[in-house]
Amino acid sequence: MARSDGNCSLSTVHEWESPDYEPLLPVSEKSNPLTRDIDRVSAGSIVRMLQACDAQIFQEEKGNTYKGLLSDQVVKTMMEVTRRVEIILKDPKDSLVVLSGCGTSGRLAFLVASGFNRELKELNQRSLYAYIIAGGDRALFSSQEAPEDDPKLGALSLKKVCEGKKRVLFIGISCGLSAPFVAGQLDFCLQNHEVYTPVLVGFNPTHQARDEPIPGCTFTFRSVVQRMQELAKSQTAFLINPAVGPEAISGSSRMKGGSATKLLLEIVLSAAHAAVFSHAPITSTGILQHMRAYENALDVTYAQSEAISALLEAAGQSLRCGRCVYYLGWGSLALLGLIDASECKPTFGADYKDVRGFISGGYRELNNNEGPLTSLGPEFCIAHEDFLHLVLPYLSDKDTVLLIYTHSDDVSEVVKLASRVREKTSNLHAVYHQADGDTAATVQQDDINRLCLSTLKITWLSPAPGSLLHMQWELSTKLLLNAVSTGAHVLKGKIYQNHMIDVQVTNSKLYYRASRLLQKLSGCPQHRCEEALLKAIYRVDELSTGITSSDTATHTRTARSRTKVVPLALVSLLTGCSLMEAESHLEQQSIVREAVAVIIDKA
Ligand code: F6P
């Protein structure tokens, strides 16, 4: 397929803000007008589109309908939450700050909690931050979508983490204001308000919070949000929920939602630390300045769009021929690699082997709640040594390997690993961050440049103070890796327009998203689309009453072991053919996007 150069006009930038634009969908689920053609443009244009989408995070004007990240209200609430953290930092006895979420939101809770605990340790303070991720630590590196639907599990895990605590600031993250797991935790906080103060972080206005009944509960996400809104008036609950615009790939909240989560939490916690340990006052100017520093990180990263496009091409090429992409990283940047890789499975229906991350030091470096998870299987072997044993012997030029580090890491180690990899493949690339004027590792870097097919150097001029600089590097790495893995899957044909057509239907949010997508692409009514979806999940041409009377949890459990559910449902809806025929059609045309495009054109 010939791919064109896309461009975006001002009208498409602001189109999503109109109340008439996809009015039934919350912002986090809307399709972004900027990326309508992302499935048919060149790698360079994909990167430009992602850049324009990410820039919406900081866009000031959001009409009257939405409040943005830089709005007075958001900044004010961030200051209030910062003060809460400050109080706990000054008197940490029997207190805890808990960050919690599902999927990438939980992974970022881990990243942020670990980073700030490390900072406390360096200041000889005891750790104060805890994280919870739906599905436990295995969800840090693998796709565990089902626990997201379990509010009781959410409340129980919160209760367990906080045993014996007298004061807890709970920060629940759900980009779509939608995860029942988080709703259960917030409800628990509201019922135990003498100990727990709830904060909700997400990226939809409150009236767009999910309102579907949650089985076994009297509340919905929206009703919990409404209760919090009441309490927010007396500052006993807090909502930080700016709109950051629709995701580049509809509903893929790991992208902008994840980036905005990371920066919001880091700004709040950094400001609280600065207030306590450096006596810096908590001001709106300080918060806004910090936001601008992250916006700058975005500009600095995308200034390298040509080099990013080349990486995306290489990764896309590997995936297209059935080979793999490997991220070999150091420190927290490696964790961002692990996080990016883990989302490819639910988002694109990928295999865990397609995109994999590895971290120098493995679990020792991570210090996660449950310790090493290697016994769970190869998917959980995440150290560089594991890469050397399990992957390196089979590596070829068709695989893409990406080294990710900074010049504050041990660069001689990077050289060693690069040499080992270079013996097996020339398709080796490096991405590294360097503060301007830092010449410490110049010699080793020259060696790495010689070993790699491409090296992407991101230099930070007039760098920010230590920890902020590091957080900028992390955000920059996240943007870059999101672009590489998303772009590579686009090039592999996993996206139709800007929708994930091969999404896994493994929890209720994904189930309803799949049903809506089928309605949009087939033009068929909801009941027919749900029928087709169920037929594809259960692999039957006739639905038994046993199937139709089962609940969504049963459907999504069954879908866990299935592949290509949504493409199959779509092909059978559009052609009226049996599942077997649809399956053979998809087998003939392995690129799902093209199979679907051909049928839609014919229909
Ligand atoms: O269900 C999968 C998923 O969409 C992940 O991709 C995402 O990171 C997670 O849910 C959390 O979503 P939210 O932050 O909106 O609760």
Short mmCIF file of N, CA and C and ligand atoms in Angstrom, two decimals, residues 28-29 101-107 144-146 148 173-180 182 201-204 221 251-255 257-258 261 343 346-347 500 504 506-510 513, ligand 1:
data_model
loop_
_atom_site.label_atom_id
_atom_site.label_comp_id
_atom_site.label_asym_id
_atom_site.label_seq_id
_atom_site.Cartn_x
_atom_site.Cartn_y
_atom_site.Cartn_z
N SER A 28 -11.87 10.50 26.32
CA SER A 28 -10.84 9.46 26.28
C SER A 28 -11.16 8.35 25.28
N GLU A 29 -12.40 8.27 24.83
CA GLU A 29 -12.78 7.23 23.86
C GLU A 29 -13.04 7.80 22.46
N GLY A 101 -3.87 2.02 40.11
CA GLY A 101 -4.55 2.05 38.81
C GLY A 101 -4.48 0.69 38.12
N CYS A 102 -5.05 0.63 36.93
CA CYS A 102 -5.09 -0.61 36.15
C CYS A 102 -4.23 -0.42 34.89
N GLY A 103 -3.64 -1.48 34.40
CA GLY A 103 -2.84 -1.41 33.18
C GLY A 103 -1.76 -0.35 33.31
N THR A 104 -1.60 0.46 32.29
CA THR A 104 -0.55 1.47 32.32
C THR A 104 -0.70 2.43 33.50
N SER A 105 -1.93 2.70 33.90
CA SER A 105 -2.12 3.61 35.05
C SER A 105 -1.49 3.02 36.31
N GLY A 106 -1.60 1.70 36.49
CA GLY A 106 -0.97 1.05 37.63
C GLY A 106 0.54 0.98 37.48
N ARG A 107 0.98 0.79 36.24
CA ARG A 107 2.43 0.72 36.00
C ARG A 107 3.07 2.07 36.30
N GLN A 144 -2.93 -7.97 32.02
CA GLN A 144 -3.89 -8.62 32.93
C GLN A 144 -5.10 -7.70 32.96
N GLU A 145 -6.01 -7.90 32.04
CA GLU A 145 -7.08 -6.92 31.90
C GLU A 145 -8.30 -7.20 32.78
N ALA A 146 -8.50 -8.47 33.14
CA ALA A 146 -9.74 -8.82 33.86
C ALA A 146 -9.86 -8.18 35.25
N GLU A 148 -9.29 -5.43 36.26
CA GLU A 148 -9.79 -4.05 36.13
C GLU A 148 -11.29 -3.98 36.45
N ILE A 173 -6.03 6.34 39.89
CA ILE A 173 -5.84 6.81 38.51
C ILE A 173 -6.71 5.98 37.58
N SER A 174 -7.59 6.65 36.85
CA SER A 174 -8.31 5.96 35.78
C SER A 174 -8.51 7.00 34.67
N CYS A 175 -7.69 6.88 33.64
CA CYS A 175 -7.69 7.91 32.58
C CYS A 175 -9.11 8.16 32.06
N GLY A 176 -9.86 7.08 31.90
CA GLY A 176 -11.21 7.21 31.33
C GLY A 176 -12.28 7.42 32.39
N LEU A 177 -11.90 7.63 33.65
CA LEU A 177 -12.85 7.63 34.78
C LEU A 177 -13.77 6.43 34.61
N SER A 178 -13.17 5.27 34.54
CA SER A 178 -13.98 4.13 34.12
C SER A 178 -13.70 2.81 34.83
N ALA A 179 -12.52 2.62 35.42
CA ALA A 179 -12.16 1.28 35.91
C ALA A 179 -12.90 0.93 37.20
N PRO A 180 -13.73 -0.12 37.21
CA PRO A 180 -14.43 -0.52 38.44
C PRO A 180 -13.47 -0.79 39.60
N VAL A 182 -10.81 0.82 40.42
CA VAL A 182 -10.52 2.11 41.07
C VAL A 182 -11.79 2.67 41.73
N VAL A 201 -7.49 10.91 39.65
CA VAL A 201 -6.80 11.48 38.49
C VAL A 201 -7.34 10.80 37.23
N GLY A 202 -7.80 11.60 36.28
CA GLY A 202 -8.31 11.04 35.02
C GLY A 202 -8.48 12.16 34.01
N PHE A 203 -8.95 11.84 32.82
CA PHE A 203 -8.91 12.83 31.74
C PHE A 203 -10.23 12.98 30.99
N ASN A 204 -11.31 12.87 31.73
CA ASN A 204 -12.65 13.18 31.20
C ASN A 204 -13.33 14.12 32.17
N PHE A 221 -19.08 4.20 38.44
CA PHE A 221 -17.94 5.12 38.54
C PHE A 221 -18.49 6.54 38.66
N GLY A 251 -8.99 5.45 22.26
CA GLY A 251 -9.09 4.72 23.52
C GLY A 251 -7.75 4.26 24.08
N SER A 252 -6.64 4.48 23.36
CA SER A 252 -5.35 3.96 23.83
C SER A 252 -4.78 4.88 24.91
N SER A 253 -5.33 4.75 26.12
CA SER A 253 -5.02 5.72 27.16
C SER A 253 -3.60 5.57 27.71
N ARG A 254 -2.88 4.54 27.23
CA ARG A 254 -1.48 4.43 27.64
C ARG A 254 -0.67 5.61 27.09
N MET A 255 -1.19 6.24 26.04
CA MET A 255 -0.41 7.27 25.35
C MET A 255 -0.55 8.61 26.08
N GLY A 257 -2.97 9.78 27.96
CA GLY A 257 -3.45 9.60 29.34
C GLY A 257 -2.28 9.25 30.25
N GLY A 258 -1.45 8.32 29.79
CA GLY A 258 -0.31 7.89 30.60
C GLY A 258 0.68 9.04 30.80
N THR A 261 -0.75 11.53 33.20
CA THR A 261 -0.74 10.97 34.56
C THR A 261 0.64 11.15 35.18
N GLU A 343 1.95 -3.18 26.91
CA GLU A 343 0.63 -2.75 26.41
C GLU A 343 0.34 -3.21 24.98
N PRO A 346 -2.70 -6.21 24.72
CA PRO A 346 -4.14 -5.87 24.67
C PRO A 346 -4.48 -4.86 23.59
N THR A 347 -3.54 -3.94 23.32
CA THR A 347 -3.87 -2.86 22.38
C THR A 347 -3.94 -3.35 20.94
N MET A 500 -8.16 0.55 16.91
CA MET A 500 -7.45 -0.72 17.10
C MET A 500 -8.43 -1.82 16.71
N GLN A 504 -7.88 -6.78 22.08
CA GLN A 504 -8.35 -7.95 22.83
C GLN A 504 -9.58 -7.55 23.65
N THR A 506 -10.87 -8.36 26.57
CA THR A 506 -10.65 -9.10 27.80
C THR A 506 -11.16 -8.41 29.07
N ASN A 507 -11.86 -7.31 28.94
CA ASN A 507 -12.62 -6.78 30.09
C ASN A 507 -13.81 -5.98 29.56
N SER A 508 -14.66 -5.53 30.49
CA SER A 508 -15.94 -4.95 30.03
C SER A 508 -15.72 -3.67 29.21
N LYS A 509 -14.74 -2.87 29.60
CA LYS A 509 -14.50 -1.64 28.82
C LYS A 509 -14.13 -1.98 27.38
N LEU A 510 -13.25 -2.97 27.23
CA LEU A 510 -12.80 -3.35 25.89
C LEU A 510 -13.94 -4.02 25.12
N ARG A 513 -16.17 -1.28 23.94
CA ARG A 513 -15.45 -0.53 22.90
C ARG A 513 -15.49 -1.30 21.58
O1 F6P B 1 -8.20 -2.32 29.79
C1 F6P B 1 -6.98 -2.02 29.26
C2 F6P B 1 -6.63 -0.59 29.45
O2 F6P B 1 -7.29 0.17 28.50
C3 F6P B 1 -5.16 -0.31 29.39
O3 F6P B 1 -4.76 -0.18 28.10
C4 F6P B 1 -5.06 0.92 30.22
O4 F6P B 1 -3.76 1.21 30.54
C5 F6P B 1 -5.94 0.51 31.36
O5 F6P B 1 -7.02 -0.11 30.72
C6 F6P B 1 -6.37 1.57 32.32
O6 F6P B 1 -7.33 2.44 31.82
P1 F6P B 1 -7.85 3.64 32.71
O7 F6P B 1 -6.65 4.39 33.15
O8 F6P B 1 -8.74 4.43 31.84
O9 F6P B 1 -8.58 3.04 33.89
#
